[in-house]
Amino acid sequence: MLETFRDHMDVLWGFLVAFAVVVVLTPGVGEVARILGVVDEPGEKRRMHLRAVPRLGGLALFLGFFVAALAFLDLDGPYRGILLGAALATTIGMVDDFRGLPWWLKLGGQWAAATVPVLAGVTIDRFSFPLLGVHELPAWLGVVLTLVWIVAIMNMVNLLDGMDGLAAGICAIAGATFAVLALSLGRPEAAVLSAIVAGGCVGFLRH
């Protein structure tokens, strides 16, 4: 794997660029949120902070991912779909930060965001279990499972977002882990994307 890593230093550079962009942009985005009054006030449900905390952090994160992806990924097919889906999810999150969307509208937006990468070819096509081996999935079932999986992950991360740094920390660990796994499987582009996620999340944790 180390040899694969040396042959694909874009993994490291993607991490560093996403980290740097998020570190630089987060304070500015936070200041804009304070000016616009888009903040979480102390005492709100599932909030533990003692002073108002700006929202819109997802915008800084997405911009870090976007810049690094433009620089180090070939944005055709699946990777373009992933980035466009992330852009839609970020937009829905920003609208929710400003206006407070009802649950059903947020869920509908999440399904729409999940549909974008699926239409670009991002689907679960097989699964494997110890002793059972690898099993192919019917195309329709792969599409359904992928949609459910993406929406479930979005909501799992959202539910983690009640303690400072918890969601970003979990996503940083997940991104780094998937980068290592992708390199070990000889999938450098997937490793770059995962490293970008990890770098952006680590940059966000700086604040």
Short mmCIF file of N, CA, C and O in Angstrom, two decimals, residues 79-180:
data_model
loop_
_atom_site.label_atom_id
_atom_site.label_comp_id
_atom_site.label_asym_id
_atom_site.label_seq_id
_atom_site.Cartn_x
_atom_site.Cartn_y
_atom_site.Cartn_z
N TYR A 79 -17.95 10.63 -9.99
CA TYR A 79 -17.41 11.69 -9.12
C TYR A 79 -18.14 13.01 -9.34
O TYR A 79 -18.35 13.77 -8.40
N ARG A 80 -18.54 13.28 -10.57
CA ARG A 80 -19.36 14.47 -10.80
C ARG A 80 -20.70 14.33 -10.09
O ARG A 80 -21.20 15.29 -9.48
N GLY A 81 -21.29 13.15 -10.16
CA GLY A 81 -22.56 12.92 -9.48
C GLY A 81 -22.45 13.10 -7.98
O GLY A 81 -23.34 13.69 -7.34
N ILE A 82 -21.37 12.59 -7.40
CA ILE A 82 -21.17 12.73 -5.96
C ILE A 82 -21.05 14.20 -5.59
O ILE A 82 -21.66 14.68 -4.61
N LEU A 83 -20.28 14.96 -6.36
CA LEU A 83 -20.09 16.37 -6.05
C LEU A 83 -21.38 17.17 -6.23
O LEU A 83 -21.72 18.03 -5.39
N LEU A 84 -22.14 16.88 -7.29
CA LEU A 84 -23.41 17.58 -7.50
C LEU A 84 -24.43 17.22 -6.42
O LEU A 84 -25.18 18.08 -5.94
N GLY A 85 -24.44 15.96 -6.02
CA GLY A 85 -25.32 15.56 -4.93
C GLY A 85 -24.96 16.25 -3.63
O GLY A 85 -25.83 16.69 -2.88
N ALA A 86 -23.65 16.37 -3.38
CA ALA A 86 -23.20 17.08 -2.18
C ALA A 86 -23.58 18.56 -2.24
O ALA A 86 -23.95 19.16 -1.22
N ALA A 87 -23.50 19.15 -3.44
CA ALA A 87 -23.89 20.55 -3.60
C ALA A 87 -25.37 20.74 -3.29
O ALA A 87 -25.76 21.70 -2.61
N LEU A 88 -26.20 19.81 -3.76
CA LEU A 88 -27.64 19.91 -3.49
C LEU A 88 -27.91 19.73 -2.00
O LEU A 88 -28.72 20.47 -1.41
N ALA A 89 -27.26 18.76 -1.38
CA ALA A 89 -27.45 18.54 0.06
C ALA A 89 -27.00 19.77 0.86
O ALA A 89 -27.66 20.16 1.84
N THR A 90 -25.90 20.40 0.44
CA THR A 90 -25.42 21.60 1.13
C THR A 90 -26.42 22.74 0.98
O THR A 90 -26.70 23.48 1.94
N THR A 91 -26.97 22.89 -0.21
CA THR A 91 -27.97 23.94 -0.45
C THR A 91 -29.19 23.74 0.44
O THR A 91 -29.70 24.69 1.06
N ILE A 92 -29.67 22.51 0.51
CA ILE A 92 -30.83 22.22 1.37
C ILE A 92 -30.49 22.51 2.83
O ILE A 92 -31.31 23.09 3.56
N GLY A 93 -29.29 22.15 3.26
CA GLY A 93 -28.87 22.43 4.62
C GLY A 93 -28.81 23.93 4.91
O GLY A 93 -29.19 24.38 6.00
N MET A 94 -28.35 24.71 3.95
CA MET A 94 -28.29 26.16 4.14
C MET A 94 -29.69 26.76 4.23
O MET A 94 -29.94 27.64 5.06
N VAL A 95 -30.59 26.30 3.38
CA VAL A 95 -31.97 26.78 3.45
C VAL A 95 -32.57 26.45 4.82
O VAL A 95 -33.26 27.27 5.44
N ASP A 96 -32.28 25.25 5.32
CA ASP A 96 -32.77 24.85 6.64
C ASP A 96 -32.17 25.74 7.72
O ASP A 96 -32.86 26.11 8.69
N ASP A 97 -30.88 26.08 7.60
CA ASP A 97 -30.24 26.96 8.58
C ASP A 97 -30.92 28.33 8.61
O ASP A 97 -31.08 28.94 9.68
N PHE A 98 -31.32 28.83 7.44
CA PHE A 98 -31.94 30.15 7.36
C PHE A 98 -33.41 30.13 7.78
O PHE A 98 -33.86 31.00 8.52
N ARG A 99 -34.16 29.13 7.29
CA ARG A 99 -35.62 29.20 7.43
C ARG A 99 -36.20 28.12 8.34
O ARG A 99 -37.31 28.27 8.82
N GLY A 100 -35.47 27.04 8.56
CA GLY A 100 -36.00 25.95 9.37
C GLY A 100 -37.06 25.16 8.62
O GLY A 100 -38.25 25.42 8.71
N LEU A 101 -36.61 24.19 7.82
CA LEU A 101 -37.53 23.40 7.00
C LEU A 101 -38.24 22.34 7.83
O LEU A 101 -37.65 21.79 8.77
N PRO A 102 -39.47 21.99 7.48
CA PRO A 102 -40.14 20.87 8.15
C PRO A 102 -39.44 19.56 7.80
O PRO A 102 -38.78 19.45 6.77
N TRP A 103 -39.62 18.55 8.66
CA TRP A 103 -38.86 17.31 8.51
C TRP A 103 -39.11 16.65 7.16
O TRP A 103 -38.19 16.10 6.55
N TRP A 104 -40.35 16.70 6.70
CA TRP A 104 -40.69 16.01 5.46
C TRP A 104 -40.03 16.67 4.25
O TRP A 104 -39.65 16.01 3.29
N LEU A 105 -39.86 17.99 4.31
CA LEU A 105 -39.21 18.69 3.21
C LEU A 105 -37.71 18.43 3.22
O LEU A 105 -37.08 18.25 2.16
N LYS A 106 -37.12 18.39 4.42
CA LYS A 106 -35.69 18.05 4.52
C LYS A 106 -35.44 16.63 4.02
O LYS A 106 -34.48 16.38 3.30
N LEU A 107 -36.33 15.69 4.41
CA LEU A 107 -36.17 14.31 3.97
C LEU A 107 -36.31 14.20 2.46
O LEU A 107 -35.55 13.48 1.80
N GLY A 108 -37.27 14.93 1.90
CA GLY A 108 -37.42 14.93 0.45
C GLY A 108 -36.19 15.49 -0.25
O GLY A 108 -35.75 14.97 -1.29
N GLY A 109 -35.60 16.53 0.32
CA GLY A 109 -34.37 17.09 -0.25
C GLY A 109 -33.21 16.11 -0.17
O GLY A 109 -32.40 16.02 -1.10
N GLN A 110 -33.15 15.36 0.92
CA GLN A 110 -32.10 14.35 1.05
C GLN A 110 -32.25 13.26 0.01
O GLN A 110 -31.25 12.81 -0.58
N TRP A 111 -33.48 12.83 -0.23
CA TRP A 111 -33.70 11.82 -1.26
C TRP A 111 -33.31 12.36 -2.64
O TRP A 111 -32.72 11.64 -3.45
N ALA A 112 -33.63 13.62 -2.88
CA ALA A 112 -33.25 14.23 -4.16
C ALA A 112 -31.74 14.28 -4.30
O ALA A 112 -31.18 13.97 -5.36
N ALA A 113 -31.05 14.67 -3.23
CA ALA A 113 -29.59 14.74 -3.26
C ALA A 113 -28.98 13.35 -3.47
O ALA A 113 -27.99 13.20 -4.19
N ALA A 114 -29.57 12.33 -2.86
CA ALA A 114 -29.07 10.96 -3.01
C ALA A 114 -29.30 10.44 -4.43
O ALA A 114 -28.51 9.63 -4.94
N THR A 115 -30.36 10.92 -5.07
CA THR A 115 -30.68 10.46 -6.42
C THR A 115 -29.63 10.91 -7.44
O THR A 115 -29.36 10.19 -8.41
N VAL A 116 -29.01 12.06 -7.20
CA VAL A 116 -28.06 12.61 -8.18
C VAL A 116 -26.87 11.66 -8.40
O VAL A 116 -26.59 11.29 -9.55
N PRO A 117 -26.15 11.23 -7.37
CA PRO A 117 -25.05 10.29 -7.64
C PRO A 117 -25.53 8.94 -8.18
O PRO A 117 -24.82 8.31 -8.97
N VAL A 118 -26.71 8.49 -7.75
CA VAL A 118 -27.23 7.22 -8.26
C VAL A 118 -27.44 7.31 -9.77
O VAL A 118 -27.09 6.39 -10.52
N LEU A 119 -27.99 8.43 -10.24
CA LEU A 119 -28.19 8.62 -11.68
C LEU A 119 -26.86 8.69 -12.42
O LEU A 119 -26.78 8.40 -13.62
N ALA A 120 -25.80 9.07 -11.71
CA ALA A 120 -24.47 9.14 -12.32
C ALA A 120 -23.73 7.81 -12.27
O ALA A 120 -22.58 7.72 -12.71
N GLY A 121 -24.39 6.78 -11.72
CA GLY A 121 -23.78 5.45 -11.72
C GLY A 121 -23.23 4.97 -10.40
O GLY A 121 -22.58 3.92 -10.35
N VAL A 122 -23.46 5.71 -9.33
CA VAL A 122 -22.98 5.29 -8.01
C VAL A 122 -24.02 4.38 -7.38
O VAL A 122 -25.07 4.84 -6.91
N THR A 123 -23.78 3.08 -7.40
CA THR A 123 -24.72 2.12 -6.82
C THR A 123 -23.96 0.98 -6.14
O THR A 123 -22.81 0.69 -6.47
N ILE A 124 -24.63 0.35 -5.20
CA ILE A 124 -24.12 -0.86 -4.57
C ILE A 124 -24.45 -2.02 -5.51
O ILE A 124 -25.63 -2.28 -5.78
N ASP A 125 -23.43 -2.69 -6.02
CA ASP A 125 -23.70 -3.77 -6.98
C ASP A 125 -23.41 -5.16 -6.45
O ASP A 125 -23.72 -6.15 -7.09
N ARG A 126 -22.83 -5.24 -5.24
CA ARG A 126 -22.52 -6.55 -4.66
C ARG A 126 -22.30 -6.40 -3.17
O ARG A 126 -22.08 -5.30 -2.67
N PHE A 127 -22.35 -7.50 -2.47
CA PHE A 127 -22.00 -7.51 -1.05
C PHE A 127 -21.23 -8.77 -0.75
O PHE A 127 -21.28 -9.75 -1.50
N SER A 128 -20.51 -8.75 0.35
CA SER A 128 -19.74 -9.92 0.75
C SER A 128 -19.82 -10.09 2.27
O SER A 128 -19.88 -9.11 3.01
N PHE A 129 -19.84 -11.34 2.69
CA PHE A 129 -19.81 -11.68 4.10
C PHE A 129 -18.78 -12.80 4.30
O PHE A 129 -18.59 -13.64 3.42
N PRO A 130 -18.12 -12.81 5.45
CA PRO A 130 -17.21 -13.92 5.73
C PRO A 130 -17.93 -15.27 5.60
O PRO A 130 -19.07 -15.41 6.03
N LEU A 131 -17.26 -16.20 4.97
CA LEU A 131 -17.74 -17.56 4.74
C LEU A 131 -18.82 -17.66 3.66
O LEU A 131 -19.06 -18.73 3.13
N LEU A 132 -19.48 -16.53 3.34
CA LEU A 132 -20.54 -16.56 2.32
C LEU A 132 -20.06 -16.09 0.96
O LEU A 132 -20.74 -16.32 -0.05
N GLY A 133 -18.92 -15.41 0.93
CA GLY A 133 -18.37 -14.97 -0.33
C GLY A 133 -19.02 -13.70 -0.86
O GLY A 133 -19.75 -13.01 -0.16
N VAL A 134 -18.78 -13.43 -2.15
CA VAL A 134 -19.29 -12.23 -2.81
C VAL A 134 -20.56 -12.58 -3.58
O VAL A 134 -20.61 -13.59 -4.27
N HIS A 135 -21.56 -11.72 -3.45
CA HIS A 135 -22.84 -11.97 -4.12
C HIS A 135 -23.25 -10.72 -4.90
O HIS A 135 -23.28 -9.62 -4.36
N GLU A 136 -23.57 -10.92 -6.16
CA GLU A 136 -24.05 -9.83 -7.01
C GLU A 136 -25.50 -9.47 -6.63
O GLU A 136 -26.28 -10.34 -6.26
N LEU A 137 -25.84 -8.19 -6.77
CA LEU A 137 -27.20 -7.73 -6.51
C LEU A 137 -27.91 -7.39 -7.80
O LEU A 137 -27.28 -6.88 -8.74
N PRO A 138 -29.21 -7.63 -7.90
CA PRO A 138 -29.96 -7.13 -9.06
C PRO A 138 -29.84 -5.61 -9.14
O PRO A 138 -29.75 -4.94 -8.10
N ALA A 139 -29.84 -5.07 -10.34
CA ALA A 139 -29.62 -3.64 -10.53
C ALA A 139 -30.64 -2.81 -9.75
O ALA A 139 -30.29 -1.82 -9.09
N TRP A 140 -31.91 -3.20 -9.79
CA TRP A 140 -32.95 -2.41 -9.11
C TRP A 140 -32.75 -2.40 -7.61
O TRP A 140 -32.95 -1.38 -6.93
N LEU A 141 -32.34 -3.55 -7.06
CA LEU A 141 -32.11 -3.63 -5.62
C LEU A 141 -30.90 -2.80 -5.22
O LEU A 141 -30.90 -2.13 -4.17
N GLY A 142 -29.85 -2.79 -6.07
CA GLY A 142 -28.68 -1.97 -5.80
C GLY A 142 -29.02 -0.50 -5.74
O GLY A 142 -28.52 0.24 -4.88
N VAL A 143 -29.90 -0.04 -6.64
CA VAL A 143 -30.33 1.36 -6.65
C VAL A 143 -31.08 1.70 -5.37
O VAL A 143 -30.81 2.71 -4.71
N VAL A 144 -32.01 0.84 -4.98
CA VAL A 144 -32.81 1.09 -3.77
C VAL A 144 -31.91 1.12 -2.54
O VAL A 144 -32.01 2.03 -1.69
N LEU A 145 -31.03 0.14 -2.41
CA LEU A 145 -30.14 0.10 -1.25
C LEU A 145 -29.21 1.30 -1.20
O LEU A 145 -28.92 1.83 -0.12
N THR A 146 -28.74 1.76 -2.35
CA THR A 146 -27.85 2.92 -2.38
C THR A 146 -28.58 4.17 -1.91
O THR A 146 -28.04 4.97 -1.12
N LEU A 147 -29.81 4.38 -2.40
CA LEU A 147 -30.59 5.54 -1.97
C LEU A 147 -30.83 5.51 -0.46
O LEU A 147 -30.62 6.52 0.23
N VAL A 148 -31.24 4.36 0.05
CA VAL A 148 -31.50 4.24 1.48
C VAL A 148 -30.22 4.47 2.28
O VAL A 148 -30.21 5.16 3.31
N TRP A 149 -29.11 3.92 1.78
CA TRP A 149 -27.83 4.04 2.49
C TRP A 149 -27.39 5.50 2.57
O TRP A 149 -27.00 5.99 3.64
N ILE A 150 -27.45 6.24 1.46
CA ILE A 150 -27.00 7.63 1.45
C ILE A 150 -27.86 8.48 2.38
O ILE A 150 -27.35 9.28 3.17
N VAL A 151 -29.18 8.32 2.30
CA VAL A 151 -30.07 9.10 3.16
C VAL A 151 -29.84 8.73 4.62
O VAL A 151 -29.83 9.61 5.50
N ALA A 152 -29.65 7.45 4.91
CA ALA A 152 -29.40 7.02 6.28
C ALA A 152 -28.12 7.64 6.83
O ALA A 152 -28.07 8.12 7.97
N ILE A 153 -27.05 7.65 6.02
CA ILE A 153 -25.78 8.22 6.47
C ILE A 153 -25.93 9.72 6.73
O ILE A 153 -25.40 10.25 7.72
N MET A 154 -26.65 10.43 5.85
CA MET A 154 -26.86 11.87 6.07
C MET A 154 -27.54 12.13 7.40
O MET A 154 -27.16 13.03 8.15
N ASN A 155 -28.55 11.33 7.71
CA ASN A 155 -29.28 11.52 8.96
C ASN A 155 -28.47 11.08 10.17
O ASN A 155 -28.56 11.70 11.24
N MET A 156 -27.67 10.04 10.02
CA MET A 156 -26.80 9.62 11.12
C MET A 156 -25.81 10.72 11.48
O MET A 156 -25.61 11.03 12.67
N VAL A 157 -25.20 11.32 10.47
CA VAL A 157 -24.25 12.40 10.74
C VAL A 157 -24.98 13.60 11.34
O VAL A 157 -24.49 14.25 12.27
N ASN A 158 -26.17 13.90 10.83
CA ASN A 158 -26.94 15.03 11.35
C ASN A 158 -27.28 14.83 12.83
O ASN A 158 -27.22 15.77 13.63
N LEU A 159 -27.62 13.61 13.20
CA LEU A 159 -27.96 13.33 14.60
C LEU A 159 -26.74 13.41 15.51
O LEU A 159 -26.87 13.60 16.72
N LEU A 160 -25.55 13.25 14.95
CA LEU A 160 -24.32 13.38 15.74
C LEU A 160 -23.96 14.83 16.02
O LEU A 160 -23.09 15.10 16.84
N ASP A 161 -24.65 15.76 15.36
CA ASP A 161 -24.21 17.15 15.36
C ASP A 161 -24.70 17.94 16.57
O ASP A 161 -24.99 19.12 16.46
N GLY A 162 -24.83 17.29 17.73
CA GLY A 162 -25.26 18.01 18.91
C GLY A 162 -24.13 18.37 19.85
O GLY A 162 -24.30 19.18 20.74
N MET A 163 -22.95 17.79 19.66
CA MET A 163 -21.80 18.08 20.50
C MET A 163 -20.68 18.63 19.63
O MET A 163 -20.43 18.11 18.54
N ASP A 164 -20.02 19.65 20.10
CA ASP A 164 -19.01 20.35 19.31
C ASP A 164 -17.92 19.41 18.81
O ASP A 164 -17.24 18.77 19.60
N GLY A 165 -17.79 19.31 17.49
CA GLY A 165 -16.70 18.54 16.89
C GLY A 165 -16.98 17.06 16.69
O GLY A 165 -16.18 16.38 16.05
N LEU A 166 -18.10 16.55 17.21
CA LEU A 166 -18.34 15.11 17.15
C LEU A 166 -18.58 14.64 15.72
O LEU A 166 -17.96 13.68 15.25
N ALA A 167 -19.48 15.31 14.99
CA ALA A 167 -19.80 14.89 13.62
C ALA A 167 -18.58 15.01 12.71
O ALA A 167 -18.25 14.08 11.96
N ALA A 168 -17.89 16.15 12.79
CA ALA A 168 -16.70 16.34 11.95
C ALA A 168 -15.60 15.34 12.31
O ALA A 168 -14.88 14.85 11.44
N GLY A 169 -15.46 15.04 13.59
CA GLY A 169 -14.45 14.08 14.01
C GLY A 169 -14.72 12.68 13.49
O GLY A 169 -13.82 12.00 12.99
N ILE A 170 -15.98 12.24 13.59
CA ILE A 170 -16.35 10.92 13.08
C ILE A 170 -16.13 10.85 11.57
O ILE A 170 -15.60 9.86 11.04
N CYS A 171 -16.51 11.92 10.85
CA CYS A 171 -16.35 11.92 9.39
C CYS A 171 -14.88 11.98 8.99
O CYS A 171 -14.49 11.40 7.97
N ALA A 172 -14.06 12.66 9.77
CA ALA A 172 -12.62 12.69 9.50
C ALA A 172 -12.02 11.30 9.64
O ALA A 172 -11.23 10.85 8.79
N ILE A 173 -12.41 10.59 10.70
CA ILE A 173 -11.92 9.22 10.90
C ILE A 173 -12.40 8.32 9.77
O ILE A 173 -11.63 7.51 9.23
N ALA A 174 -13.68 8.44 9.41
CA ALA A 174 -14.22 7.62 8.33
C ALA A 174 -13.51 7.90 7.00
O ALA A 174 -13.15 6.98 6.26
N GLY A 175 -13.30 9.19 6.69
CA GLY A 175 -12.63 9.55 5.44
C GLY A 175 -11.21 9.00 5.38
O GLY A 175 -10.79 8.44 4.35
N ALA A 176 -10.47 9.13 6.47
CA ALA A 176 -9.10 8.60 6.50
C ALA A 176 -9.09 7.08 6.36
O ALA A 176 -8.25 6.51 5.66
N THR A 177 -10.03 6.43 7.02
CA THR A 177 -10.11 4.96 6.95
C THR A 177 -10.41 4.50 5.53
O THR A 177 -9.78 3.58 5.01
N PHE A 178 -11.38 5.14 4.89
CA PHE A 178 -11.73 4.76 3.52
C PHE A 178 -10.60 5.08 2.55
O PHE A 178 -10.42 4.38 1.54
N ALA A 179 -9.83 6.13 2.82
CA ALA A 179 -8.68 6.44 1.96
C ALA A 179 -7.66 5.30 2.02
O ALA A 179 -7.12 4.86 0.99
N VAL A 180 -7.40 4.80 3.22
CA VAL A 180 -6.46 3.69 3.38
C VAL A 180 -7.00 2.43 2.69
O VAL A 180 -6.27 1.73 1.98
#
